[in-house]
Short mmCIF file of C-alpha atoms and ligand atoms in Angstrom, two decimals:
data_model
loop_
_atom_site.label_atom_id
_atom_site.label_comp_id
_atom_site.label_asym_id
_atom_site.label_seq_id
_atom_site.Cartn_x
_atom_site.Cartn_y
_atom_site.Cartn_z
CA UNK A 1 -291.93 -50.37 -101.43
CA UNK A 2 -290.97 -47.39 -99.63
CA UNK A 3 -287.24 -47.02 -98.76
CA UNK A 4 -284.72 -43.90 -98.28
CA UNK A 5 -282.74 -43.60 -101.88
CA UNK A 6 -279.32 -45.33 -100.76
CA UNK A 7 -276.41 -43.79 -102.81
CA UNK A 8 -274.50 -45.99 -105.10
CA UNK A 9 -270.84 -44.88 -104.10
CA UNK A 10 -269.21 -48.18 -103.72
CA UNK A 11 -266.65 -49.15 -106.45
CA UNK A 12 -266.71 -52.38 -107.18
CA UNK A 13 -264.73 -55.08 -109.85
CA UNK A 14 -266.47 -57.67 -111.31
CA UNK A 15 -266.73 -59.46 -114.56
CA UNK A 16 -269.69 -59.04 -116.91
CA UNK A 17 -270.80 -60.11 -120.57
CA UNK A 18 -271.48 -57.09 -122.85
CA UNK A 19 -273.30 -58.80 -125.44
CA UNK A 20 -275.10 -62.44 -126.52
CA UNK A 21 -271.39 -63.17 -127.71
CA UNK A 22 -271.90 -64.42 -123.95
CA UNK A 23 -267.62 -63.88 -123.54
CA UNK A 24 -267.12 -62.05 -119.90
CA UNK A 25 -264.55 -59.26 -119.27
CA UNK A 26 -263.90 -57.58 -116.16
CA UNK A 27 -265.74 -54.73 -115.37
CA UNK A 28 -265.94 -51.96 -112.77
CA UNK A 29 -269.53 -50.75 -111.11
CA UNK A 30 -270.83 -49.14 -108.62
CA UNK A 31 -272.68 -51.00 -105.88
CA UNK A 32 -275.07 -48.99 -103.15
CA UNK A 33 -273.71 -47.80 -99.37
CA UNK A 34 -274.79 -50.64 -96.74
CA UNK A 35 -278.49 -49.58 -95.56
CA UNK A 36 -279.78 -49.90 -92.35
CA UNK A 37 -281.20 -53.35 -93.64
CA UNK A 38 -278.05 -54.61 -95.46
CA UNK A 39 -275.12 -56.42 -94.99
CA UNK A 40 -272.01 -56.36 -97.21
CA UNK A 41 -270.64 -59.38 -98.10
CA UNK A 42 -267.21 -60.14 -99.43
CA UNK A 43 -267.56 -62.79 -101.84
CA UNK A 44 -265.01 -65.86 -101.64
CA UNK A 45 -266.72 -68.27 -104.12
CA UNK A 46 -269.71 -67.72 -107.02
CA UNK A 47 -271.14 -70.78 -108.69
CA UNK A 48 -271.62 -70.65 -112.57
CA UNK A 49 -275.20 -71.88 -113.07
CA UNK A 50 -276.40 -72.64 -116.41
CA UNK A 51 -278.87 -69.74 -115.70
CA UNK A 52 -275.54 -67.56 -115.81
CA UNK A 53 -275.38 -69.12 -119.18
CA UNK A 54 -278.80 -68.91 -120.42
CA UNK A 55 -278.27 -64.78 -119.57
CA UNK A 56 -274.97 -63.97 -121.06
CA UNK A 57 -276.23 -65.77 -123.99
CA UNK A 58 -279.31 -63.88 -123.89
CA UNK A 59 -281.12 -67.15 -124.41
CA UNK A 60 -284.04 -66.50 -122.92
CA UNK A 61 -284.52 -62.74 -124.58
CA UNK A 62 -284.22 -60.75 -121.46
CA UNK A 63 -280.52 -59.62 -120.58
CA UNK A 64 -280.07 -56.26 -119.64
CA UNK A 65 -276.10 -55.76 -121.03
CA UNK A 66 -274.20 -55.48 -119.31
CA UNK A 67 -274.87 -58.28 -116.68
CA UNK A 68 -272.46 -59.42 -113.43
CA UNK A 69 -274.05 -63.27 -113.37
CA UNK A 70 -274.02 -64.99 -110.31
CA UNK A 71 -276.28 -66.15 -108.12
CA UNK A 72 -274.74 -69.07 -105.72
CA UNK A 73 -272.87 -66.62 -103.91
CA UNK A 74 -270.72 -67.55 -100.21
CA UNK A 75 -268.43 -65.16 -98.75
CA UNK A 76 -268.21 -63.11 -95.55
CA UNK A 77 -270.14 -60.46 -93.61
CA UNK A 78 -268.18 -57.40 -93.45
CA UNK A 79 -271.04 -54.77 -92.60
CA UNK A 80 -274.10 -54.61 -91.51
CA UNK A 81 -276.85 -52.29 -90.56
CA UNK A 82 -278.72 -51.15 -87.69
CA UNK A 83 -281.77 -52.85 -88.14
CA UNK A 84 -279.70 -55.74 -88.51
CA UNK A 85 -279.67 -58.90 -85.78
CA UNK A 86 -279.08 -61.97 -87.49
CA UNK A 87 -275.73 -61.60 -89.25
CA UNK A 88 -272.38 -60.16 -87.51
CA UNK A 89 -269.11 -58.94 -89.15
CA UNK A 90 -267.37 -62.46 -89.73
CA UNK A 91 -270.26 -64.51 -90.10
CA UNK A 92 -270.38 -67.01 -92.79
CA UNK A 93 -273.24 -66.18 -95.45
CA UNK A 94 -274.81 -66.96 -98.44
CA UNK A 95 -276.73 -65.10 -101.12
CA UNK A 96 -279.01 -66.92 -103.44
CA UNK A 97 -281.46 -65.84 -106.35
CA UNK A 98 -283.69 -63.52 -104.60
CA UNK A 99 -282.84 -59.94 -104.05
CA UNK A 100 -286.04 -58.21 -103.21
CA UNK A 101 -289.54 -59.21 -103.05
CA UNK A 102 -292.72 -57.21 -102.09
CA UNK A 103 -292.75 -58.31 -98.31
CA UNK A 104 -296.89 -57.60 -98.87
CA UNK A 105 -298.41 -60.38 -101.04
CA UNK A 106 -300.14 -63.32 -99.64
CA UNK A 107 -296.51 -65.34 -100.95
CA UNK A 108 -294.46 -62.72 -99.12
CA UNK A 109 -296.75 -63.45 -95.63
CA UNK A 110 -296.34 -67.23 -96.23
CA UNK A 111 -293.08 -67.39 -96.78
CA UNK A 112 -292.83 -68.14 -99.83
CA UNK A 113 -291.75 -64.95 -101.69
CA UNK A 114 -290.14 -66.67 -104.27
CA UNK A 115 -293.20 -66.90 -105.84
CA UNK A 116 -293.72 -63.63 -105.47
CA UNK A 117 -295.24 -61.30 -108.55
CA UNK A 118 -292.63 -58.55 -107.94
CA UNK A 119 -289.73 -60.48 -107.08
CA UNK A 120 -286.38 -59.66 -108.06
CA UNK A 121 -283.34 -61.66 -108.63
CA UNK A 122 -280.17 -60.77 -107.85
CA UNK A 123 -278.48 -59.93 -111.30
CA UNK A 124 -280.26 -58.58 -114.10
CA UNK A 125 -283.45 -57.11 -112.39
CA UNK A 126 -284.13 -53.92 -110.32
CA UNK A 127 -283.78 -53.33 -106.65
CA UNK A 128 -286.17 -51.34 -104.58
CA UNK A 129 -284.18 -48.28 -105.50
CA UNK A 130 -284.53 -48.34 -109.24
CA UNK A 131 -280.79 -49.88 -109.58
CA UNK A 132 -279.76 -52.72 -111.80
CA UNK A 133 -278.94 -56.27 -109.77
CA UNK A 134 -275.18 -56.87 -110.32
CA UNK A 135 -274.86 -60.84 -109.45
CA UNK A 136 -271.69 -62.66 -107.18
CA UNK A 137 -269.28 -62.14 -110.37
CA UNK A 138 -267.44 -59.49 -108.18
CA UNK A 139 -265.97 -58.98 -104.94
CA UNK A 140 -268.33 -58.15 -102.99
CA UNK A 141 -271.80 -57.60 -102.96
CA UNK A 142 -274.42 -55.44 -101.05
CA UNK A 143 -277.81 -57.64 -99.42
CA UNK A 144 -280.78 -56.95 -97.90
CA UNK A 145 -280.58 -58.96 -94.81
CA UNK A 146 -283.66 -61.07 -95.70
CA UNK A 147 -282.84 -62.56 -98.51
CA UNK A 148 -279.58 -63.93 -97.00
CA UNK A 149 -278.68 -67.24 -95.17
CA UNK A 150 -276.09 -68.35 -92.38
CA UNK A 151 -273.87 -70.96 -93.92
CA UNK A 152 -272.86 -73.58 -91.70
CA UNK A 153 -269.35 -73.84 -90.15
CA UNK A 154 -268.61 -77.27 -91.13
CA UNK A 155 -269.26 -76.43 -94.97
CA UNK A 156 -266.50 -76.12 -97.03
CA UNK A 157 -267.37 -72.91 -98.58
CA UNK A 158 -266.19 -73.51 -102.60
CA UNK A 159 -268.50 -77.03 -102.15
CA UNK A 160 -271.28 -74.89 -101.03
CA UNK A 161 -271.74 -72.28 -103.10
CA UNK A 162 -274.01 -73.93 -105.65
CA UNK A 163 -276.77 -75.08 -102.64
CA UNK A 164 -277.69 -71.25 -102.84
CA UNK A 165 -278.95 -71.69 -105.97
CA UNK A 166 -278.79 -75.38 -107.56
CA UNK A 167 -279.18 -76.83 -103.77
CA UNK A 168 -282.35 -75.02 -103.11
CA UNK A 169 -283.91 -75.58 -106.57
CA UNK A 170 -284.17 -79.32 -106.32
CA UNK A 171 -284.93 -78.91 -102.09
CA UNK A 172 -287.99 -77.22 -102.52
CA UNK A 173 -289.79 -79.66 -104.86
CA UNK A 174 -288.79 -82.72 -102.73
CA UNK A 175 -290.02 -81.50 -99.65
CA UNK A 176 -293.36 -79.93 -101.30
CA UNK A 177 -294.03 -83.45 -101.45
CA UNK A 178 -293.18 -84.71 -98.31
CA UNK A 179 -290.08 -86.75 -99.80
CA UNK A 180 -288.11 -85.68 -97.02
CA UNK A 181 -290.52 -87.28 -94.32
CA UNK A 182 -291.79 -90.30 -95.99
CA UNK A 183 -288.93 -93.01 -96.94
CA UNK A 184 -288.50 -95.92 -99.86
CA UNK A 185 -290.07 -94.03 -102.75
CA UNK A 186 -288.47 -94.51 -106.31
CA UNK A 187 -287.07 -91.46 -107.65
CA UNK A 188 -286.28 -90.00 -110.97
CA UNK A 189 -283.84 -87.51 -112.06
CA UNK A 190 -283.65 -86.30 -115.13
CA UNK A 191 -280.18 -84.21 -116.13
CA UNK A 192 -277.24 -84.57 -114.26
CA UNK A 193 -275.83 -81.77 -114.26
CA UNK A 194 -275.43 -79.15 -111.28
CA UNK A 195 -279.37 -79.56 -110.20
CA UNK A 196 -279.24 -83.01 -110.40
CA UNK A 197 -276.36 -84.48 -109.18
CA UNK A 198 -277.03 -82.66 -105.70
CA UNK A 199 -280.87 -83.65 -106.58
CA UNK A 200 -279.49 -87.68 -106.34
CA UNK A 201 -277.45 -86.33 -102.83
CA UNK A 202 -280.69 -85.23 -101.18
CA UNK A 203 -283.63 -88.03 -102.55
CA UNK A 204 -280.28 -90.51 -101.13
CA UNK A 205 -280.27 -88.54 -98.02
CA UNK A 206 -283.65 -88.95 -97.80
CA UNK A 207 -283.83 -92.68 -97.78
CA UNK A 208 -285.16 -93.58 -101.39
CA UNK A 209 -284.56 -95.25 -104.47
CA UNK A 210 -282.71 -93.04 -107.06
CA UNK A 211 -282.63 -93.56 -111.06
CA UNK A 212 -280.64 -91.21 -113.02
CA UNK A 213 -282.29 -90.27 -116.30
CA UNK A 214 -279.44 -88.99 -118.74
CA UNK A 215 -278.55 -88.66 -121.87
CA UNK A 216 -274.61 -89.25 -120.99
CA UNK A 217 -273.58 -93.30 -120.81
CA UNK A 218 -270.26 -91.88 -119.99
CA UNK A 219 -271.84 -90.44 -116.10
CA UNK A 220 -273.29 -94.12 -115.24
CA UNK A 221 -270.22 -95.01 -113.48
CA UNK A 222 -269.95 -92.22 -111.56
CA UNK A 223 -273.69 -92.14 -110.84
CA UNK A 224 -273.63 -95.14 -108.95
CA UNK A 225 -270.22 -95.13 -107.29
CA UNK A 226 -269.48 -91.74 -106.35
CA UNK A 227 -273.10 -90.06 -105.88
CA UNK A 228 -274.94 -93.34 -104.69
CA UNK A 229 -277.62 -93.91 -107.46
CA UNK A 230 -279.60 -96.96 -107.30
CA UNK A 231 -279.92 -96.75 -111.05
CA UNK A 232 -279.09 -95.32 -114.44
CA UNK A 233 -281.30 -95.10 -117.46
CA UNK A 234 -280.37 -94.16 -120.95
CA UNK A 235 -282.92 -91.94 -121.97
CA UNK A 236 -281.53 -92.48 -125.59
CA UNK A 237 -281.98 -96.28 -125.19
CA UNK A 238 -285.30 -96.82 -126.33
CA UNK A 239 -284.96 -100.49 -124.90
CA UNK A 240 -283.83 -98.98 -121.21
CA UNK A 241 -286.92 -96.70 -121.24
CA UNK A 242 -289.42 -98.84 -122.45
CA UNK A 243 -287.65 -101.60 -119.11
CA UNK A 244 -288.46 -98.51 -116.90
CA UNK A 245 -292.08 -97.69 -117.84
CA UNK A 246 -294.70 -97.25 -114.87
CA UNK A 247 -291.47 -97.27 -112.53
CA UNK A 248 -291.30 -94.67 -110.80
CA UNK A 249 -293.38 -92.26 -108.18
CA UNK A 250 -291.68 -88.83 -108.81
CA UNK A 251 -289.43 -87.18 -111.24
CA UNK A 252 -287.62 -84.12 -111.46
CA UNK A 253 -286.60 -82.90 -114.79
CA UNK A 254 -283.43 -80.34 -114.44
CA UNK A 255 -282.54 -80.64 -118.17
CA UNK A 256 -281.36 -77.67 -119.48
CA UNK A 257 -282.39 -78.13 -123.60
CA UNK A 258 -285.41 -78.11 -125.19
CA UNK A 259 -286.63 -81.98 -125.32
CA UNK A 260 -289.86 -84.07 -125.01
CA UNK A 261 -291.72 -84.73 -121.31
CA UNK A 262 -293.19 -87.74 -123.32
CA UNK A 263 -290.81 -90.60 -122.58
CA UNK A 264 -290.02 -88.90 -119.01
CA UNK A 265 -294.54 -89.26 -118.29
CA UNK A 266 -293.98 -92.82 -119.19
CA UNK A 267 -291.43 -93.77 -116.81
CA UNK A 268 -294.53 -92.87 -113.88
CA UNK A 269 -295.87 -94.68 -112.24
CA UNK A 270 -300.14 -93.43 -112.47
CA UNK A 271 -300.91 -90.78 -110.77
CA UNK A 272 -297.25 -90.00 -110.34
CA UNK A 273 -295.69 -86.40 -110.15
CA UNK A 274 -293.00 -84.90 -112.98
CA UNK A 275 -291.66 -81.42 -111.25
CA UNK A 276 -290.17 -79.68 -114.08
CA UNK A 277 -287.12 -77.22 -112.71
CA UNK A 278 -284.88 -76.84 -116.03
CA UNK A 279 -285.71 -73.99 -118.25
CA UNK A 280 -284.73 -74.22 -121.96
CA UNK A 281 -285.50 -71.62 -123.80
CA UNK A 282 -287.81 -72.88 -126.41
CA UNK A 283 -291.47 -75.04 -125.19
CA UNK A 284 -291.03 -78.83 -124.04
CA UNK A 285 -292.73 -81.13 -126.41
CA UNK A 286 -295.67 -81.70 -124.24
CA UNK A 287 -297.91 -84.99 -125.56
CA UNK A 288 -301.42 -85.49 -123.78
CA UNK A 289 -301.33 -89.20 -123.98
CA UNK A 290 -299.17 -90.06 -121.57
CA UNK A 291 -300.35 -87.54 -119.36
CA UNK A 292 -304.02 -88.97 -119.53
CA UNK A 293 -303.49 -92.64 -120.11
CA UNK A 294 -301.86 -92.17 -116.47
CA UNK A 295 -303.30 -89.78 -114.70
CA UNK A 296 -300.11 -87.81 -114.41
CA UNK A 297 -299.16 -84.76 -112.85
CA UNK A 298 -296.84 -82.01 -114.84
CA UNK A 299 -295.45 -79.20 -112.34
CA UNK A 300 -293.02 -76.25 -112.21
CA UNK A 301 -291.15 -75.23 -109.26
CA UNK A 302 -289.10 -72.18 -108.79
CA UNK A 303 -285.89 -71.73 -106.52
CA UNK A 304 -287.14 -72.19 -103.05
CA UNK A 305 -288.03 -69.63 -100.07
CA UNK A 306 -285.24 -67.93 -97.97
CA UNK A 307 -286.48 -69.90 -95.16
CA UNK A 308 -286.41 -73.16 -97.18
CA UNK A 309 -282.76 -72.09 -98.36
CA UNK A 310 -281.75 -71.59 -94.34
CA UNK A 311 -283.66 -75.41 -93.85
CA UNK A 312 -281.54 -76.83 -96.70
CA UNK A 313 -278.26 -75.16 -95.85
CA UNK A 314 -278.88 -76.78 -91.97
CA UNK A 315 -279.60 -79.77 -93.36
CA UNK A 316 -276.45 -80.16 -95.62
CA UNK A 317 -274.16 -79.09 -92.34
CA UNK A 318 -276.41 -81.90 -90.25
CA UNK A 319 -275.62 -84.52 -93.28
CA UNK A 320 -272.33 -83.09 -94.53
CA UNK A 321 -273.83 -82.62 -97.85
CA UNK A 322 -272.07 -80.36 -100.21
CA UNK A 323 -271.83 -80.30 -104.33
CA UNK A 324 -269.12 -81.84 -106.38
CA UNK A 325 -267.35 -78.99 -107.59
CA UNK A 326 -264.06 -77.47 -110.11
CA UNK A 327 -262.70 -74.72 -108.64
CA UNK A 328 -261.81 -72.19 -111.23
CA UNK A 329 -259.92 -69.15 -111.04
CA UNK A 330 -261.87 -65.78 -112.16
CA UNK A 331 -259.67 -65.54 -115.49
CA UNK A 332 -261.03 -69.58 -116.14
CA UNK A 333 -264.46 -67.80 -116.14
CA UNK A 334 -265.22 -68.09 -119.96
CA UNK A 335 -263.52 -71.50 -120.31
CA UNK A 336 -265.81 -72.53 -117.62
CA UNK A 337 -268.86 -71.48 -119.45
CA UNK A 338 -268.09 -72.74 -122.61
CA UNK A 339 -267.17 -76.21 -121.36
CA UNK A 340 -270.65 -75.86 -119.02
CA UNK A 341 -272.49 -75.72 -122.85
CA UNK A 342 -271.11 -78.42 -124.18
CA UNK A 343 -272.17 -80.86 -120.54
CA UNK A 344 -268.33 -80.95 -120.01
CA UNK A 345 -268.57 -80.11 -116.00
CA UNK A 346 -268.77 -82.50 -113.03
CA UNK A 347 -271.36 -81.05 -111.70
CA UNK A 348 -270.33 -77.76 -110.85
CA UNK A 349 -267.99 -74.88 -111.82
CA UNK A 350 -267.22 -72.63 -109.17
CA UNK A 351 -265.15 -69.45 -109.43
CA UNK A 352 -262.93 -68.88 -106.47
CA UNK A 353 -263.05 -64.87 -106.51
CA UNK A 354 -260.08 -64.22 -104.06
CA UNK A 355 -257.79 -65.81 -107.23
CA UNK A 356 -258.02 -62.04 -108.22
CA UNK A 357 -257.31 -60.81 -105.25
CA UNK A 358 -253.69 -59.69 -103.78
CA UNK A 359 -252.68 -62.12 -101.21
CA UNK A 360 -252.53 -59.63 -98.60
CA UNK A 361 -256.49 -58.52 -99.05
CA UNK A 362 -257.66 -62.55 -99.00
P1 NAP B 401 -276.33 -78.17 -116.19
O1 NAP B 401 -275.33 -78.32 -115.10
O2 NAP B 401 -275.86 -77.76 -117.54
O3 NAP B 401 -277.15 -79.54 -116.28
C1 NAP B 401 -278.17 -79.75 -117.22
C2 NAP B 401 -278.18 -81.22 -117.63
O4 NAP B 401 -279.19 -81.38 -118.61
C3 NAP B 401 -276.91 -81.69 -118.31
O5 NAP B 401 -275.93 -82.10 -117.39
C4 NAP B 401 -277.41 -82.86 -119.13
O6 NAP B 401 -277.51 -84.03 -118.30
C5 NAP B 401 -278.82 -82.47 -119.49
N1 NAP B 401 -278.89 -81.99 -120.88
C6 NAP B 401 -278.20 -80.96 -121.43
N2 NAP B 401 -278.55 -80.80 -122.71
C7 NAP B 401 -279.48 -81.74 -122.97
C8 NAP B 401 -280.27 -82.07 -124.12
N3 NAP B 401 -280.12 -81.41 -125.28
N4 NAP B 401 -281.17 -83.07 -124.00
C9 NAP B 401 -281.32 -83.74 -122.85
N5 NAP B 401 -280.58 -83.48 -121.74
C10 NAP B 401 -279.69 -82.49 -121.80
O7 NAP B 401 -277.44 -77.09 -115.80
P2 NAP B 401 -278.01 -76.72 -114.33
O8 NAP B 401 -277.21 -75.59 -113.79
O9 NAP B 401 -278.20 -77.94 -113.55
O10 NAP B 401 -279.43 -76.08 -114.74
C11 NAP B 401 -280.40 -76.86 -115.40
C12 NAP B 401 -281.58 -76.01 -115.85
O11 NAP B 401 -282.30 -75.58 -114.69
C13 NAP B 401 -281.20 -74.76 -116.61
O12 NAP B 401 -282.13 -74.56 -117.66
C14 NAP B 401 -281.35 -73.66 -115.57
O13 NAP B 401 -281.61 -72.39 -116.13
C15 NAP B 401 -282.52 -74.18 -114.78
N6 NAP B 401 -282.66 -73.67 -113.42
C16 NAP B 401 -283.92 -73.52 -112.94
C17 NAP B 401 -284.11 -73.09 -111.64
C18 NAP B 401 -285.48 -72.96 -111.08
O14 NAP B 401 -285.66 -72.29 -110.07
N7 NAP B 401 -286.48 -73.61 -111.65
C19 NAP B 401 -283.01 -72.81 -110.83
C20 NAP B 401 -281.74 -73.02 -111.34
C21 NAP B 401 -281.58 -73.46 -112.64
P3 NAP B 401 -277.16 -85.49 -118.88
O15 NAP B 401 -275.77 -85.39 -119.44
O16 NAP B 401 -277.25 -86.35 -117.68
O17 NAP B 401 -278.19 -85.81 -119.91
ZN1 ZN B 402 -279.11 -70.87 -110.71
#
C-alpha cells in the first residue's frame, strides 16, 4: 500500500524478550514520527495475553527477537494527524491486535479486515513502511487511526485493557451467531482464563445459560459467585462430562494447551457449534466420531473487526463490563508471565506502565 516513508526518530523505552528464554528486559527503540493518519498514544495500561507468552517463548516458531509484546493496549491520545477526525489530544483510546491491513480485499471492504490475507499485528509483524511492530510494552505507541477505538469514559482503564484483545476475541464469535440477539441458550466455555472469564461476562450479559468447562476444581467457587456461571464442569471428571453430554448449543474453547476437542464435541447438543479461539502450539486431537455421530460444527475465529472492537467496547460502558484484573508494576513483568504459565492469574495480568514513570510525567 502506497504511503510516504515516515522516519523512525522517536525514542522510545519499552521492555522486550531477546530470546525463547522468554525473560523481558527493558529496552530502548525507535518508533516512527506521527503521520498524517496516526495518532500517538501514551500508554497507561498493557494486558499480558498468553499470546505475549506464546511469542516470547517462541512457541509458535515465529518471533522476530527482539519483540515489545503487547497487544491490549489503553492509554491517551497525545497527537494526531491531519487526516485525522475521530480522535483528539486527550481522548481515551485503545489499541488492539491489528496494526495494518490491506484496506483493498473483499475482508477489508466488509469490515472485517481481521481476516484479512495481509494483515498485520501490532508486535512482531511489519508495518506499511517495512518497520518491525513494537507491541504496548512501552510508553507510548504510534497508530494508524483505523485500527484504533474510543474507550468509554466510565471504564476504568487498568479493567479494560484486556477487552482490546481478550474482550474482542470471545465478542466476535458470540455475535457471529446471533448470541447477542437471541436469549436462553446454554453455553459452554472451555478455559477460564483471560478469554474466558470475560467470555462467561458477555454469554451472562447476554441472557443465557453459562457452564464453565475447566480443568481447575479450585475456580468453581469463583465461577459461580463472582462471574455468575450457571454451572461448572470438571473436564477431568469423567463422571461430570459424561452428566453433561448432548447439553449444550455452543461452545467456545479458549484453552491455551494442546488437548482433545473429543470430550468438548460430546458435551453438544447435535448440530451444535464448538468455536475454537485458543491456539496451542501443537494440533488438537481432533476425533471424527463425535463430530459425525452429531452432526457437529468445528470453527475458528480470529480477534474481531475494529468496528466489532468499537461495538464491544460500547457495549461494556452500556453494561459496565470490564475484566477481572492484577495490576502489576512493569518490573512484575516476568513474574507475571511466569505465574500466567503455570494458570496462576485471575483472569488477567495487567501492567500499569506509568509505575516506570516519574511522578511528575504521569
Ligand atoms: P490464559 O489466561 O492462560 O487461559 C487459558 C486457560 O486454558 C487456562 O486458564 C486454563 O483454564 C486452560 N488451560 C491451560 N492449560 C491447559 C491444559 N493443558 N489443558 C486444558 N486446559 C488448559 O490464556 P488466554 O490469554 O485466555 O488465551 C487463551 C488462548 O487463546 C491462547 O492460546 C492465546 O494465544 C489464544 N488467543 C487467541 C486469539 C484469537 O484471536 N483466536 C486471541 C487471543 C488469544 P482452566 O484452569 O479453567 O482449565
Ligand atoms: Zn491477545
Amino acid at each position: 500500500m502506497a504511503q510516504t516513508t515516515p522516519k523512525h526518530t522517536q525514542t522510545v523505552h519499552g521492555w522486550a524478550a531477546h530470546d525463547s528464554s522468554g525473560t523481558i528486559t527493558p529496552y530502548t527503540f525507535k518508533r516512527r514520527e506521527n503521520g498524517v493518519n496516526d495518532v500517538t498514544i501514551k500508554i497507561l495500561y498493557c494486558g499480558i495475553c498468553h499470546t505475549d507468552l506464546h511469542h516470547v517463548k517462541n512457541d509458535w516458531g515465529i518471533t522476530m527477537y527482539p519483540v515489545v509484546p503487547g497487544h491490549e493496549i489503553v492509554g491517551v491520545v497525545t497527537n494526531v494527524g491531519s487526516n485525522v477526525t475521530q480522535f483528539r489530544t486527550g481522548d481515551r483510546a485503545g489499541v488492539g491486535c491489528l496494526a495494518a491491513t490491506c484496506l483493498d480485499c473483499e475482508f477489508c471492504r466488509d469490515e472485517q479486515e481481521n481476516y484479512c490475507e495481509h494483515a498485520q499485528f501490532v508486535y512482531n509483524a511489519v508495518f506499511w513502511d517495512g518497520s518491525i511492530t513494537y507491541g504496548g510494552y512501552s510508553e507510548f505507541i504510534v497508530a494508524d487511526h483505523r485500527y484504533v477505538v474510543h474507550v468509554p469514559e466510565n471504564l476504568p482503564m487498568d479493567a479494560a485493557a484486556p477487552l482490546l484483545c481478550a474482550g474482542i476475541t470471545v465478542f466476535s464469535p458470540l455475535k457471529d451467531h446471533n448470541l447477542l440477539e437471541s436469549k436462553g441458550k446454554r453455553i459452554g466455555i472451555v478455559g477460564l482464563g483471560g478469554l474466558g472469564h470475560i467470555a462467561v461476562k458477555f454469554v451472562k450479559a447476554f441472557g443465557h445459560h453459562v457452564s464453565v468447562i475447566s480443568t481447575s476444581a479450585s475456580k468453581e467457587k469463583e465461577a459461580k459467585e463472582r462471574l455468575g456461571a450457571d454451572d461448572f464442569i470438571l473436564s477431568t471428571n469423567e463422571e461430570q462430562m459424561q452428566s453433561k453430554k448432548r447439553s449444550l448449543d455452543f461452545v467456545l474453547d479458549t484453552v491455551s494447551a494442546k488437548h482433545s476437542l473429543g470430550p468438548i464435541l460430546e458435551l453438544l447438543k447435535v448440530k451444535g457449534t464448538l468455536v475454537v479461539v485458543g491456539a496451542p502450539d501443537k494440533p488438537l486431537d481432533f476425533p471424527s466420531f463425535p463430530l459425525i455421530f452429531g452432526k457437529r460444527v468445528v470453527k475458528g475465529s480470529v480477534i474481531g473487526s475494529i468496528k466489532e472492537t468499537q461495538e464491544m467496547m460500547d457495549l461494556c460502558g452500556k453494561h459496565g463490563i470490564t475484566c477481572d484484573v492484577e495490576v502489576v508494576r512493569t518490573d512484575g513483568i516476568n513474574r507475571a508471565l511466569d505465574r500466567l504459565a503455570k494458570n496462576d492469574v485471575k483472569y488477567r495480568f495487567v501492567i500499569d506502565i506509568s509505575s516506570d514513570r516519574p511522578a511528575s510525567k504521569l
